[in-house]
Every structure is written in C-alpha cells, then in structure tokens.
XYZ file of C-alpha atoms in Angstrom:
315
model
C 90.897 23.503 -16.221
C 91.733 22.926 -19.088
C 88.412 25.573 -20.595
C 88.931 28.058 -17.690
C 92.154 28.834 -19.375
C 92.346 27.537 -23.448
C 95.874 27.186 -23.428
C 97.699 23.495 -22.326
C 100.898 21.962 -21.443
C 102.523 21.608 -24.555
C 105.534 19.988 -23.395
C 102.737 17.396 -22.720
C 102.144 16.934 -26.214
C 103.461 16.071 -29.586
C 103.750 18.319 -31.879
C 101.753 16.020 -34.838
C 98.698 15.031 -32.385
C 96.033 14.113 -33.795
C 92.994 15.665 -32.816
C 89.675 13.945 -34.079
C 85.694 14.322 -32.587
C 82.965 13.305 -34.999
C 82.711 16.699 -36.395
C 86.501 18.749 -36.488
C 89.595 17.284 -37.343
C 93.179 18.306 -36.332
C 96.020 17.256 -37.309
C 99.233 19.918 -34.925
C 99.266 20.871 -31.483
C 98.555 24.910 -33.019
C 95.837 23.120 -34.501
C 95.313 21.392 -30.901
C 95.127 24.678 -28.672
C 93.203 27.132 -31.558
C 90.273 24.452 -31.513
C 90.988 24.910 -28.378
C 90.646 28.619 -27.623
C 87.645 29.058 -30.211
C 85.372 26.697 -27.678
C 85.867 28.968 -25.063
C 85.203 32.297 -27.060
C 82.500 30.909 -27.958
C 80.458 28.785 -24.491
C 80.259 29.113 -21.414
C 81.590 25.068 -20.565
C 81.957 23.765 -17.921
C 83.938 20.131 -17.852
C 83.349 16.824 -15.888
C 85.322 14.716 -16.035
C 84.022 10.976 -14.545
C 87.280 8.773 -14.477
C 89.941 8.687 -16.351
C 92.613 4.895 -16.472
C 95.566 3.369 -18.725
C 93.605 1.254 -21.471
C 96.022 -0.429 -23.004
C 99.949 -0.969 -23.024
C 100.356 2.692 -25.040
C 96.506 4.662 -24.774
C 94.245 6.205 -21.765
C 90.515 6.630 -21.551
C 88.346 9.348 -19.581
C 84.567 10.178 -19.712
C 83.685 13.036 -19.497
C 80.424 15.347 -19.508
C 80.487 18.353 -21.303
C 77.629 20.874 -20.703
C 78.904 24.482 -23.732
C 76.585 27.482 -23.140
C 75.986 28.877 -26.619
C 76.659 32.655 -24.998
C 75.986 34.625 -28.546
C 72.287 33.186 -29.345
C 69.923 34.821 -28.058
C 67.945 31.828 -26.639
C 71.029 30.930 -24.986
C 71.599 27.224 -25.537
C 73.198 24.964 -24.022
C 74.501 22.105 -25.530
C 75.439 18.564 -23.874
C 77.262 16.203 -24.915
C 78.916 12.594 -22.847
C 81.296 10.194 -24.170
C 84.719 9.210 -23.729
C 88.631 9.978 -24.853
C 90.937 8.054 -25.208
C 94.740 9.030 -25.581
C 97.473 7.494 -27.377
C 100.590 8.141 -25.521
C 104.359 7.415 -27.070
C 105.724 4.931 -24.143
C 109.288 6.071 -25.458
C 108.320 9.635 -24.862
C 105.137 10.225 -22.334
C 104.350 12.612 -25.215
C 100.179 12.861 -26.478
C 100.342 11.286 -29.753
C 95.515 11.487 -30.518
C 93.107 12.397 -28.381
C 89.922 11.194 -30.368
C 86.837 11.570 -28.952
C 83.460 9.286 -29.072
C 80.175 10.351 -28.192
C 77.813 8.762 -26.250
C 74.417 9.766 -28.370
C 76.500 8.564 -31.872
C 75.989 4.922 -33.791
C 78.463 6.124 -35.780
C 81.587 8.735 -34.422
C 84.324 8.747 -37.235
C 85.216 12.064 -38.742
C 82.955 13.541 -40.283
C 79.245 11.905 -38.560
C 75.513 13.590 -40.885
C 74.530 12.185 -37.271
C 76.770 13.822 -34.990
C 75.609 17.038 -37.245
C 71.722 16.538 -36.897
C 72.463 16.572 -32.864
C 74.142 19.347 -32.765
C 71.818 20.957 -34.627
C 69.204 19.690 -32.609
C 70.926 21.219 -29.559
C 71.174 24.495 -31.048
C 67.617 25.011 -32.206
C 66.721 23.573 -28.699
C 63.994 26.646 -26.981
C 62.513 25.569 -24.588
C 62.564 27.284 -21.240
C 64.367 27.080 -17.726
C 63.439 29.692 -15.303
C 66.223 31.520 -13.832
C 65.072 29.929 -10.453
C 66.101 27.059 -8.244
C 66.138 24.043 -9.067
C 67.241 20.151 -7.646
C 71.587 19.255 -8.749
C 72.354 17.019 -11.194
C 74.688 15.741 -13.553
C 74.145 14.142 -16.714
C 76.319 11.395 -16.774
C 74.999 9.432 -20.329
C 73.665 12.119 -22.983
C 71.416 9.612 -25.313
C 69.226 10.972 -29.356
C 66.574 9.428 -27.280
C 67.339 10.186 -23.421
C 69.926 11.015 -20.942
C 70.335 9.564 -17.584
C 71.371 12.242 -15.081
C 72.690 12.408 -10.924
C 70.393 14.180 -9.295
C 72.037 15.342 -6.050
C 69.447 14.678 -2.725
C 66.028 16.991 -2.437
C 63.493 18.682 -0.049
C 59.531 18.221 -1.052
C 56.126 19.431 -0.240
C 53.783 16.688 -1.665
C 49.872 15.504 -1.601
C 48.548 13.340 -2.523
C 45.988 14.301 -6.757
C 42.369 13.878 -6.442
C 40.371 10.745 -7.557
C 40.414 10.051 -11.369
C 43.417 13.358 -11.375
C 45.701 11.752 -14.218
C 49.719 12.985 -14.034
C 49.156 16.249 -16.244
C 46.227 17.721 -14.068
C 46.888 19.998 -11.848
C 45.346 18.694 -8.596
C 46.663 19.891 -5.276
C 48.663 22.578 -6.892
C 46.725 25.525 -4.926
C 47.341 23.023 -0.916
C 51.094 23.103 -1.917
C 51.339 26.928 -3.140
C 48.980 27.677 -0.331
C 51.470 26.220 1.738
C 54.596 27.825 0.176
C 53.037 31.432 0.365
C 52.611 31.253 4.179
C 50.075 28.441 4.531
C 51.722 26.629 7.559
C 52.807 26.557 11.036
C 55.235 29.280 10.807
C 53.264 31.702 8.392
C 56.364 31.941 6.719
C 56.426 32.498 2.832
C 59.150 30.469 0.906
C 60.155 30.781 -2.572
C 59.671 29.594 -5.650
C 61.144 26.468 -7.222
C 61.596 24.711 -10.363
C 60.243 21.982 -12.059
C 56.351 21.391 -10.453
C 56.198 17.432 -9.756
C 54.353 15.348 -10.324
C 55.129 11.213 -8.737
C 53.812 8.119 -10.282
C 53.019 5.180 -8.795
C 51.901 1.294 -10.064
C 48.162 0.843 -8.729
C 45.922 3.808 -9.994
C 45.331 7.664 -9.619
C 45.423 6.405 -6.081
C 49.182 6.848 -5.636
C 49.191 9.914 -7.442
C 50.526 12.794 -6.072
C 52.002 16.070 -6.344
C 55.528 17.601 -5.432
C 56.990 21.490 -4.636
C 60.554 20.917 -4.142
C 61.785 23.295 -0.795
C 64.872 25.549 -1.198
C 67.661 23.923 -0.655
C 68.702 26.034 2.287
C 66.554 23.944 3.864
C 69.233 21.205 5.169
C 66.743 18.842 6.719
C 62.952 18.031 6.735
C 62.327 19.136 10.340
C 63.787 22.720 9.155
C 61.288 23.021 6.824
C 57.178 24.909 8.295
C 54.867 22.265 9.170
C 52.619 22.930 7.082
C 48.983 24.175 8.430
C 47.223 21.268 5.965
C 47.252 17.320 7.242
C 47.511 16.539 3.808
C 50.458 18.383 2.548
C 53.260 16.290 3.691
C 57.856 16.791 4.369
C 59.741 14.492 2.198
C 63.083 13.784 1.100
C 63.985 12.449 -2.078
C 67.138 10.795 -1.816
C 68.657 11.377 -5.525
C 70.453 8.479 -7.446
C 69.766 7.731 -11.468
C 67.201 8.248 -13.333
C 66.822 8.759 -16.557
C 64.834 11.658 -18.414
C 63.118 11.894 -22.085
C 61.620 16.170 -22.700
C 59.549 17.549 -24.471
C 57.338 20.057 -25.248
C 54.130 22.140 -24.834
C 51.483 21.542 -22.665
C 51.540 18.039 -21.481
C 48.582 16.599 -22.349
C 47.366 13.072 -20.187
C 48.469 11.173 -22.947
C 51.371 12.532 -24.261
C 52.889 12.106 -20.890
C 51.419 8.166 -21.055
C 53.571 8.339 -24.282
C 56.625 9.617 -23.518
C 56.588 7.323 -20.044
C 56.124 4.410 -22.465
C 58.681 5.331 -24.970
C 61.666 6.549 -22.456
C 60.339 3.064 -21.016
C 61.002 0.977 -24.255
C 64.575 2.715 -25.145
C 65.731 2.295 -21.312
C 65.358 -1.408 -21.473
C 66.786 -1.863 -25.480
C 70.118 -0.338 -24.231
C 70.477 -2.437 -21.152
C 68.731 -0.445 -18.564
C 66.753 -1.638 -15.521
C 64.133 0.821 -15.301
C 61.924 1.101 -12.249
C 58.211 0.837 -11.529
C 56.875 4.674 -11.522
C 58.075 7.571 -12.795
C 57.530 11.693 -12.527
C 56.010 14.031 -14.251
C 58.560 17.165 -14.266
C 56.427 21.007 -15.042
C 59.724 23.057 -15.577
C 57.571 26.882 -17.001
C 54.382 29.131 -15.155
C 51.782 29.261 -17.254
C 52.864 32.295 -19.148
C 55.037 30.223 -21.369
C 53.981 30.055 -24.737
C 53.657 25.756 -25.729
C 56.624 25.721 -28.095
C 59.112 27.314 -25.365
C 57.367 25.445 -22.500
C 59.846 22.089 -20.845
C 58.882 18.634 -19.406
C 60.424 15.819 -18.998
C 58.956 12.970 -17.524
C 62.101 11.119 -15.244
C 62.319 6.891 -14.117
C 64.426 6.001 -12.102
C 66.713 3.596 -12.479
C 67.740 0.524 -10.971
C 70.941 -1.612 -10.362
C 72.742 1.791 -12.241
C 76.336 2.027 -11.805
C 78.383 4.381 -12.366
C 80.839 4.105 -13.353
C 79.608 1.471 -15.412
C 80.589 -1.762 -15.514
C 81.225 -1.291 -10.750
C 78.705 -3.078 -9.358
C 75.722 -2.275 -7.942
C 74.776 1.640 -7.306
C 74.513 2.353 -2.896
C-alpha cells in the first residue's frame, strides 16, 4: 500500500501533478511524494479503499477511510478521515494530472478551509481513552463532524435484563454478568474482560433495558460459550451491520444518554438516514478512569443503509 512504503510509481504521475485537500496543497510530483513521506513518518496509518470507479471521460473517483494515529503525543490521538478522491487523468498519456480529496466531515472542502483546521484540532485534542483489551471489530465508513457511521462484524454477548426502573446509565446487571464472566458458569471457566459494556434499550419502557458483556472473539459460536449458572443470563449473537455512533465523555447520567440519543437520531434524519428504533449505550472504561478521559457512545442501528451508498438496501 501507498502509506506502507511511502513511495509512488512515478511513471504514473505527471511531474506537475496538483494535489489538494482542505488543509494541504502541492503542485509538483516532488511535493506529492514529500507529503506522503511526511504523513508516514508522523503517523501510523491504516487506509481502507472502499470503492474506485471511472466517473467521467478523464476522472476516476475513489471512496476511502484513513485512520492516522499520531504516535509522538503521549495520548496518541487517532485521527479518522473518510471521504472521496477525484483523480484527473490525461486520456492520451494515462498520467494522473491531479488528486483532490474531499472530506465527509466538512461543508467547505476548498483549500484552505478554516472548518477543516478546526476539525483536525478537535481530533488532536480528544483525550478519551480506549482500554487496550478486546472490543468488537468495526470500520468507520463515514466520519462527520458530529457522528460517524460504522460497519460492525458479528460478535457474541452475554446479556441480562436490568432491574425494574433502571435507566440506561444504571449499573444494574453488571454484578450478575461479572460473576458469569469470572467463573459463575457450568464450566467454572474464567474469561477475559472486554470493552465496552453495553446497555441495550428497546422501545417499550424500562422492561426493555438489558446489559451486555461482549465475549472474546475466540468463541466463534454461542454454543461454545459456557452455560451460565444464573438463569437470567442469556448468550446471544449480535449480527453486526451498520450503526451510527456519537461520542461523549464523563460519567454518563440517564439524561445525558437520552440527550445524545435524541441528538444523534435528529442528525441522522437531517442527513437522510433511517435510524432504527432503540439504541445502545457503550461504556468503555473502568470506574477509576477520570471523567474527562472516559469514552461513552450512543449507537443507533441504521435501516436500509447500503454500502457503498446508492447500491440498494443493506442485507
């Protein structure tokens, strides 16, 4: 990949290639290569190419996600960008004449964008911590200013209903699931803690609130999980799929969870998406983590979402 080697096949690019994104601009192949090498030096980069297609007589359009971990800072901020690239190609020579990036998070993508600089600085100064333990696998498909859309792989959970009157931020059910995880099962098996702790809220009131622990991925099927000693605990497979996520810090209180759920739902409707009923609260950190460093998320599944967008309903 381009960012693994930090090099390009120079014969494919015009010596005068113009590169532009909302905060960077070069008008030579040397500048183009310098930019790639600089990013590779300062960041650990993961690049996912989602699609690429001919979009005009002399243009090719690609959609992508780029994760950039800035290792020189102590808190190692992870910058996530999604968007599209338009390559302009000389039909006669086949040389790439220009490379222009557009970020999903911005209203104004033209260089030099103050909005883009503010967006990057917000990501650099985001200090919420994600523990270095196993978590459900997902790819960010669309990163917007206020929220992001993810594609989750399937994962297994242990789930128990939360007590009557429990709000989404309650700790009800945690002790029961912890006992199951650390030996309270038919096999007497102690399993590894994962993150996040999930609260699933379905329409219908407090009777539809349940807490979930994510199970280790080494268990490939529900039947391989040890049977719980507590009849209130169920083993389930979450099918993954598409979900929108909004992040906030602090000790999540019920009203904050509800506010973020309503905000996310309104944003999705504004942007033309179809949020499914219900939501999940994801809490990533142990109780000793200071409030400002805590990572909390509200997740809402998306109905009828297709990826790449515009290719029919999601399966």
